[in-house]
XYZ file of C-alpha atoms in Angstrom:
570
model
C -3.594 38.325 12.591
C -5.044 41.762 11.911
C -4.781 44.674 14.349
C -2.698 43.968 17.427
C -4.846 42.970 20.418
C -4.149 43.572 24.063
C -3.507 40.695 26.423
C -6.962 41.032 27.944
C -8.694 40.938 24.567
C -6.754 37.816 23.617
C -7.755 35.970 26.771
C -11.434 36.949 26.353
C -11.369 35.910 22.708
C -9.815 32.552 23.618
C -12.529 32.124 26.285
C -9.935 31.749 29.006
C -11.627 34.468 31.024
C -14.867 36.440 30.803
C -15.296 40.194 30.400
C -16.277 40.488 34.068
C -13.106 38.686 35.037
C -11.066 41.078 32.908
C -12.620 44.108 34.550
C -12.000 42.638 38.021
C -8.339 42.084 37.174
C -8.005 45.615 35.742
C -9.451 47.117 38.947
C -6.991 45.087 40.952
C -4.150 46.235 38.719
C -5.134 49.908 39.110
C -5.408 49.516 42.896
C -2.206 47.538 43.474
C -0.061 48.331 40.467
C 1.930 45.710 38.578
C 0.998 43.761 35.492
C -2.347 42.489 34.280
C -1.039 38.910 34.212
C 0.002 39.240 37.859
C -3.502 40.364 38.857
C -5.187 37.610 36.864
C -3.092 34.901 38.466
C -3.172 36.363 41.978
C -6.979 36.596 41.931
C -7.251 33.022 40.680
C -9.068 34.123 37.528
C -6.776 32.166 35.228
C -4.515 29.178 35.510
C -0.962 30.319 34.847
C 0.043 27.210 32.907
C -3.058 27.403 30.702
C -2.455 31.131 30.184
C 1.079 30.486 28.966
C -0.140 27.763 26.582
C -2.852 30.037 25.101
C -0.411 32.876 24.517
C 2.071 30.564 22.822
C -0.647 29.138 20.614
C -2.121 32.559 19.735
C 1.230 34.053 18.711
C 2.598 30.847 17.210
C 5.538 30.827 19.629
C 7.131 27.925 21.515
C 6.426 27.578 25.231
C 9.458 27.047 27.497
C 9.532 25.547 31.003
C 12.186 27.721 32.655
C 12.139 25.641 35.812
C 13.835 22.747 34.056
C 15.944 24.736 31.542
C 19.696 25.131 31.995
C 20.813 28.676 31.255
C 24.306 29.760 30.074
C 25.636 32.240 32.678
C 27.224 34.342 29.907
C 23.793 34.986 28.328
C 22.550 36.554 31.570
C 24.965 39.441 31.117
C 23.351 40.548 27.854
C 20.198 41.992 29.531
C 20.261 43.743 32.877
C 18.271 42.552 35.848
C 16.368 45.847 35.923
C 15.146 45.405 32.361
C 14.116 41.811 33.055
C 12.199 42.732 36.188
C 10.486 45.724 34.601
C 9.258 43.785 31.552
C 9.146 40.294 33.066
C 11.477 38.757 30.462
C 14.535 36.530 30.756
C 17.452 35.788 28.339
C 17.603 32.052 27.680
C 20.270 31.175 25.126
C 22.354 32.541 22.266
C 23.201 31.005 18.884
C 25.276 33.133 16.573
C 23.596 36.533 16.328
C 20.273 35.274 17.682
C 19.287 35.713 21.304
C 16.373 33.670 22.657
C 14.354 35.623 25.244
C 11.429 34.332 27.299
C 8.445 36.707 27.484
C 5.555 36.407 29.905
C 3.507 38.734 27.632
C 4.456 38.374 23.946
C 1.938 41.059 22.968
C 4.610 43.611 23.871
C 6.099 43.745 20.383
C 7.866 47.083 20.810
C 10.005 45.511 23.492
C 11.392 43.045 20.957
C 12.745 45.928 18.855
C 14.209 47.644 21.920
C 16.021 44.452 22.974
C 17.435 44.013 19.458
C 19.012 47.479 19.633
C 20.170 46.969 23.210
C 21.843 43.603 22.602
C 22.706 44.002 18.934
C 21.149 40.624 18.346
C 18.205 39.149 16.527
C 15.596 38.473 19.204
C 13.797 35.118 19.119
C 10.804 35.117 21.437
C 9.554 32.159 23.461
C 6.746 32.202 26.037
C 7.180 31.321 29.720
C 5.046 31.817 32.832
C 5.564 34.945 34.860
C 6.321 32.954 38.024
C 9.031 30.921 36.290
C 10.605 34.110 34.898
C 10.554 35.707 38.353
C 12.142 32.630 39.852
C 14.794 32.576 37.109
C 15.628 36.240 37.728
C 16.102 35.623 41.444
C 18.025 32.432 40.808
C 20.446 33.551 38.077
C 21.044 37.226 38.805
C 22.018 36.373 42.346
C 20.159 39.311 43.851
C 20.373 37.853 47.289
C 23.499 35.754 46.774
C 25.759 37.787 49.072
C 23.157 37.992 51.827
C 22.357 34.302 51.541
C 26.083 33.486 51.724
C 26.395 35.516 54.939
C 23.370 33.681 56.378
C 24.932 30.299 55.499
C 28.196 31.309 57.221
C 26.177 32.289 60.318
C 24.964 28.691 60.619
C 28.270 27.108 61.555
C 29.211 24.150 59.329
C 25.492 23.725 58.691
C 25.604 21.785 55.464
C 28.635 19.648 56.181
C 26.683 16.515 57.024
C 24.297 16.424 54.064
C 24.922 13.825 51.386
C 23.153 12.434 48.327
C 20.440 9.810 48.461
C 19.923 7.020 45.939
C 18.435 8.304 42.685
C 14.991 7.006 43.494
C 14.672 9.152 46.605
C 14.555 12.933 46.806
C 17.489 14.355 48.725
C 19.255 17.500 49.888
C 22.493 17.812 47.989
C 25.420 20.004 48.985
C 27.582 19.299 45.944
C 25.692 21.267 43.313
C 27.459 24.199 41.724
C 26.434 27.000 39.427
C 24.406 30.126 39.975
C 21.808 28.387 42.148
C 24.357 27.105 44.686
C 23.655 29.790 47.339
C 19.949 28.946 47.517
C 20.614 25.184 47.519
C 23.244 25.531 50.227
C 21.009 27.815 52.292
C 18.130 25.302 52.191
C 20.623 22.572 53.163
C 21.731 24.767 56.044
C 18.302 25.375 57.531
C 17.327 21.685 57.192
C 20.523 20.491 58.814
C 20.452 23.057 61.589
C 16.854 22.144 62.361
C 17.876 18.490 62.698
C 20.776 19.348 64.986
C 18.583 21.644 67.084
C 16.069 18.827 67.521
C 13.350 21.027 66.078
C 9.995 19.436 65.436
C 8.934 21.855 62.676
C 10.367 24.496 60.334
C 8.124 27.468 59.406
C 9.048 29.351 56.196
C 6.865 32.462 56.212
C 6.465 35.365 53.734
C 5.052 38.702 54.840
C 4.475 42.036 53.178
C 7.849 43.543 54.128
C 9.864 40.604 55.373
C 10.523 36.899 55.064
C 11.388 34.796 58.102
C 12.254 31.215 59.089
C 11.363 29.839 62.493
C 11.996 26.518 64.225
C 9.698 24.894 66.778
C 12.020 23.672 69.512
C 10.616 22.013 72.624
C 7.160 23.123 71.581
C 8.079 26.831 71.233
C 8.555 28.719 67.948
C 11.963 30.426 67.756
C 12.926 32.809 64.920
C 16.186 31.659 63.336
C 16.790 34.072 60.488
C 15.236 36.557 58.080
C 16.552 35.898 54.548
C 16.225 38.707 51.952
C 12.601 39.107 50.984
C 13.356 38.667 47.301
C 14.790 35.198 48.002
C 11.404 33.886 49.185
C 10.297 32.435 45.865
C 13.633 30.716 45.188
C 13.737 29.151 48.693
C 10.120 28.036 48.503
C 10.641 26.561 45.020
C 13.692 24.625 46.200
C 11.705 23.073 49.030
C 8.816 22.253 46.705
C 11.169 20.590 44.220
C 12.616 18.386 46.978
C 9.105 17.435 48.095
C 8.014 16.646 44.507
C 5.343 19.384 44.525
C 4.081 21.432 41.576
C 6.139 24.622 41.488
C 3.767 26.406 39.156
C 0.749 25.806 41.408
C 0.629 28.676 43.897
C -3.119 29.007 44.501
C -3.886 25.718 46.220
C -2.433 23.968 49.291
C -0.068 21.087 48.546
C 1.404 18.333 50.684
C 4.442 16.183 50.065
C 7.387 14.375 51.660
C 11.127 14.358 51.295
C 14.111 12.604 52.871
C 17.498 13.884 54.045
C 20.463 11.612 54.655
C 23.354 12.980 56.620
C 26.934 11.920 55.906
C 27.008 9.909 59.125
C 24.199 7.742 57.664
C 21.381 9.206 59.712
C 18.121 9.654 57.841
C 15.331 12.135 58.545
C 11.997 12.310 56.776
C 10.190 15.625 56.312
C 6.480 16.106 55.805
C 5.992 19.283 53.745
C 2.864 21.472 53.635
C 2.484 24.518 51.367
C -0.285 27.027 52.037
C -1.001 30.070 49.807
C -1.127 33.358 51.762
C -1.693 36.870 50.528
C 2.058 37.504 50.365
C 3.231 34.158 48.978
C 3.384 30.554 50.015
C 3.998 29.563 53.618
C 5.809 26.251 53.923
C 5.822 24.160 57.083
C 8.105 21.149 57.334
C 7.487 18.551 60.062
C 10.646 16.619 60.986
C 10.043 12.894 61.334
C 13.322 11.678 62.832
C 13.125 8.003 63.588
C 16.297 8.228 65.699
C 14.420 10.516 68.091
C 11.434 8.163 68.274
C 11.618 6.584 71.708
C 9.907 3.197 71.493
C 11.099 1.846 74.855
C 8.150 1.752 77.262
C 10.507 2.134 80.211
C 11.773 5.473 78.773
C 8.355 7.092 78.248
C 8.461 8.728 81.685
C 5.476 7.040 83.262
C 5.532 6.441 87.011
C 6.111 2.825 87.936
C 2.486 2.100 88.807
C 1.264 3.880 85.648
C 3.643 1.868 83.475
C 2.506 -1.424 85.010
C -1.160 -0.570 84.353
C -0.370 0.523 80.758
C 1.650 -2.609 79.974
C -1.040 -4.879 81.375
C -3.734 -3.159 79.304
C -1.972 -3.358 75.955
C -1.190 -7.022 76.500
C -4.814 -7.981 76.935
C -6.243 -10.199 74.163
C -8.943 -7.645 73.364
C -10.222 -4.216 74.337
C -9.708 -0.539 73.544
C -6.711 1.518 74.730
C -7.000 5.246 74.043
C -4.146 7.744 74.046
C -5.441 11.319 74.376
C -4.199 14.883 74.472
C -3.907 17.954 72.257
C -1.736 18.214 69.136
C 1.945 18.133 70.072
C 1.476 16.285 73.383
C 3.532 13.242 72.425
C 0.729 10.816 71.553
C 2.653 9.458 68.533
C 5.616 8.461 70.687
C 3.394 6.706 73.237
C 1.363 4.840 70.663
C 4.432 3.714 68.671
C 6.045 2.574 71.927
C 3.013 0.393 72.550
C 3.138 -0.964 68.992
C 6.827 -1.803 69.374
C 6.015 -3.743 72.537
C 3.256 -5.646 70.691
C 5.153 -6.216 67.441
C 6.009 -9.928 67.787
C 6.641 -12.564 65.078
C 3.380 -14.408 65.846
C 1.163 -11.315 65.783
C -0.666 -9.738 62.827
C -0.527 -5.997 63.558
C -2.069 -3.397 61.212
C -2.310 0.378 61.465
C -4.491 2.966 59.707
C -2.786 6.379 59.837
C -3.190 9.841 58.381
C -0.408 10.361 57.620
C 2.046 7.492 58.221
C 4.756 9.324 60.126
C 7.296 6.552 60.769
C 7.855 3.282 58.955
C 8.087 0.384 61.405
C 9.381 -2.999 60.246
C 6.992 -5.904 60.816
C 3.845 -3.722 61.022
C 1.324 -3.406 58.183
C 0.932 0.383 57.935
C -1.858 1.836 55.798
C -2.268 5.440 54.679
C -5.921 6.476 54.638
C -7.131 8.777 51.851
C -10.514 10.376 52.545
C -10.501 12.154 49.155
C -11.098 8.780 47.429
C -13.387 7.414 50.115
C -10.691 5.388 51.930
C -11.446 6.540 55.467
C -10.413 5.208 58.883
C -13.700 3.302 59.016
C -13.103 1.701 55.605
C -9.542 0.732 56.563
C -10.852 -0.843 59.785
C -13.440 -2.897 57.896
C -10.680 -4.134 55.590
C -8.431 -5.020 58.540
C -11.156 -7.191 60.056
C -11.012 -9.323 56.870
C -7.232 -9.683 57.228
C -7.173 -11.847 60.371
C -5.609 -9.271 62.753
C -4.808 -9.604 66.443
C -3.952 -5.935 66.990
C -5.212 -2.822 65.213
C -4.076 0.790 65.534
C -6.421 3.551 64.377
C -4.638 6.885 63.959
C -7.550 8.887 65.355
C -11.218 8.398 66.188
C -12.804 11.418 64.501
C -16.416 10.449 63.941
C -19.176 8.055 64.967
C -18.652 5.652 62.044
C -14.977 5.117 62.939
C -15.830 4.838 66.656
C -18.507 2.184 65.993
C -16.235 0.017 63.836
C -13.304 0.387 66.257
C -15.389 -0.534 69.302
C -16.969 -3.448 67.471
C -13.472 -4.765 66.766
C -12.442 -4.190 70.415
C -15.484 -6.197 71.532
C -14.882 -9.157 69.248
C -11.428 -10.410 70.113
C -9.120 -7.683 68.899
C -6.798 -5.311 70.744
C -7.418 -1.800 69.376
C -5.206 1.205 70.115
C -6.257 4.697 69.029
C -6.085 8.408 69.827
C -8.515 11.229 70.580
C -8.030 14.963 70.987
C -9.424 15.564 74.489
C -8.222 17.425 77.599
C -8.123 14.560 80.059
C -9.130 10.924 80.541
C -12.601 11.556 81.908
C -13.445 13.957 79.076
C -12.559 11.178 76.610
C -15.349 8.967 77.887
C -17.891 11.820 77.634
C -16.638 12.660 74.137
C -17.281 9.092 72.917
C -20.815 9.134 74.358
C -21.466 12.520 72.780
C -20.350 11.080 69.418
C -23.231 8.605 69.678
C -21.722 5.457 71.224
C -23.894 3.767 73.854
C -22.455 4.152 77.387
C -22.486 0.381 77.968
C -20.350 -0.130 74.804
C -17.769 2.367 76.016
C -17.748 0.931 79.539
C -17.396 -2.690 78.527
C -14.893 -2.391 75.668
C -12.571 0.333 76.983
C -9.654 -1.078 78.952
C -7.609 2.035 79.555
C -7.488 5.768 78.771
C -4.177 7.631 78.897
C -4.031 11.441 78.818
C -0.676 13.157 78.480
C 1.202 16.449 78.162
C 4.788 17.494 77.422
C 6.628 19.785 79.862
C 9.918 21.490 79.150
C 12.837 20.292 81.245
C 15.271 22.358 83.273
C 18.493 22.767 81.238
C 21.110 20.503 82.771
C 23.957 22.832 81.693
C 22.831 25.945 83.574
C 20.831 24.401 86.407
C 20.586 26.289 89.697
C 18.451 26.154 92.892
C 15.043 27.805 92.657
C 13.142 29.547 95.423
C 9.364 29.197 95.127
C 7.080 30.683 97.788
C 4.976 28.170 99.654
C 1.705 29.911 98.691
C 2.525 29.367 95.005
C 2.994 25.644 95.568
C -0.260 25.452 97.477
C -2.093 27.171 94.619
C -0.631 24.572 92.265
C -2.215 21.841 94.358
C 0.548 20.791 96.716
C -0.986 19.738 100.070
C 0.363 21.864 102.935
C 1.576 18.764 104.775
C 3.747 17.870 101.744
C 5.482 21.244 101.301
C 8.552 19.892 103.056
C 9.115 17.525 100.123
C 9.583 20.445 97.710
C 12.947 21.645 98.976
C 15.095 20.777 95.939
C 13.367 22.788 93.233
C 15.605 23.756 90.305
C 15.631 26.296 87.463
C 17.833 27.046 84.475
C 19.713 30.340 84.533
C 20.002 30.453 80.740
C 22.953 29.495 78.586
C 23.959 29.141 74.946
C 22.724 25.542 74.734
C 19.157 26.461 75.822
C 19.099 29.806 73.945
C 18.885 31.651 77.253
C 15.538 30.045 78.222
C 16.790 27.823 81.052
C 14.797 24.976 79.508
C 16.086 22.265 77.177
C 14.287 19.113 76.105
C 10.859 17.868 77.115
C 9.402 15.172 79.307
C 5.967 13.584 79.323
C 3.512 13.491 82.187
C 0.607 11.045 82.182
C -2.859 10.425 83.583
C -3.577 6.699 83.352
C -7.246 5.859 83.931
C -8.034 2.196 84.342
C -11.758 1.380 84.122
C -12.638 -0.259 87.409
C -16.103 -1.420 88.443
C -17.093 1.860 90.117
C -15.995 3.840 87.071
C -17.856 1.545 84.668
C -20.977 1.948 86.777
C -20.616 5.768 86.556
C -20.309 5.515 82.769
C -23.486 3.374 82.586
C -25.242 6.228 84.385
C -23.908 8.773 81.843
C -22.233 10.666 84.634
C -20.544 14.038 84.011
C -16.768 14.240 83.331
C -16.301 15.715 86.815
C -18.003 12.734 88.423
C -15.987 10.311 86.254
C -12.793 12.075 87.277
C -13.640 11.917 90.971
C -14.453 8.212 90.659
C -11.176 7.510 88.843
C -9.198 9.350 91.522
C -10.983 7.334 94.216
C -9.805 4.203 92.351
C -6.195 5.359 92.535
C -5.636 7.473 89.419
C -2.926 10.175 89.532
C -4.075 13.224 87.573
C -1.969 15.155 85.052
C -1.370 17.892 87.635
C -0.295 15.371 90.265
C 2.098 13.709 87.802
C 3.519 17.125 86.843
C 4.019 18.056 90.520
C 6.020 14.837 90.946
C 8.327 16.038 88.170
C 8.560 19.454 89.818
C 9.452 17.881 93.178
C 12.262 15.935 91.523
C 13.755 19.115 90.006
C 12.984 18.121 86.411
C 10.691 21.022 85.426
C 9.537 24.422 86.648
C 6.499 25.895 88.372
C 5.637 27.846 85.201
C 5.627 24.720 83.068
C 3.321 22.885 85.504
C 0.924 25.800 85.686
C 0.798 26.396 81.924
C 0.428 22.817 80.761
C -1.824 21.135 83.312
C -5.189 22.027 84.819
C -5.745 22.121 88.588
C -7.574 19.217 90.227
C -10.480 21.059 91.787
C -12.717 18.031 92.116
């Protein structure tokens, strides 16, 4: 092979990187310390898997996938953790007097001699990626084992309910033993506790000097724990394995799904999203718990007159019903409740979603995939060739989708969809701004529903609340109705609500039926303010008015009404 070459020279010779790339990586190495391989991978100048293959080929050494390799715990004791971390190596197996050691950089030949003296063994070198070696060190040396164990014990009985899924479904398993048990049990614990806490999301977040896990409960992020920073890679890898994601890919975002079954038979799906940050991968898990999906229209929380209008609209033979609001406002629950009402044996009901969050029996659910050209518009065109009565479009995002959806709504189909707008009147203006003709919107739209979620007063620490009259007036309560607001409540804070005084959420709605006056205003391309005034004159209760009704009944607080709804200065 001639004179020994450095790692950089090998990669340039093999045309894996250019000279400019090498210089960039060396500057990064000088500035931030660490190893050249680390800089190359961090900067995205080289693919780690390809790098490992090139090094194995160049030195004539086998390449080992440490992620799937079972290691004998006794072999770990032969080389200290400090030596492994300093040189990015890992002892793999032993046969007689030979010790197999994985190297991330096999050009370090002097290290082989040092290890032979240290272990009194013949060293057999294999090549493995640096990230897999780092993960193996954290996994098998148990650097954070004690701390992880204490965190598990702090989540009372957290993994007791988790059981195995059938072999064809990924699952969280609490029966695995061995050196990786603490990490597996810790992941089980955070997943199970999130389910029990009725969290909607789990955020796993690495930072420069800490690593934290937060739950979103009732729309608010709450920090649950800060595991040891050096456990970040192992925890992230465990989640990625469960979601069937590529562990070795750390430079690009990835999305996946996994399923957890509790011992009581309850199943919860998780949607998993990995995002590279400057200090590691952030993982966000969205809990998709079908048992929490309320599909009873009566339980949505609409006022009686709103519910009657909504039910009448979705049972029309054709037309467009739009559910609007920002992300996290409960649109999914409302739209699935409508679909459950419409899901009858004699109806062909199809949905185009991105992503499909809940599987509903009897409904043809389609996952759109824009990366291959299968958009909402394409799915809609296909539906129209499938003899449908009812179509659900996950979201109207562009003019093409809007045109196809409104064409379907005008030609004998009931179409239900969502938009991200602030209120009902703004939805009409948004559709016109997209490029739809006002007459199309006016004639085909049957109903627009805007909604928000407000946090409820905790029923376990509820107490009377005193709110000055001037505050209520500023919220929009007419002075002649102040006498109706005498039973306001608040939560004093308890263990069940984490001291917030609020536990659970309720929906408030603005249901805008398109009457003749409102349609005429749309024909004239009136402003959102004019449309809102017209809708109110036709009997619509605004979001603020609906929220004040909840306040009057002692279900929420003044702060929640003020923060989540806009005043009705029309």
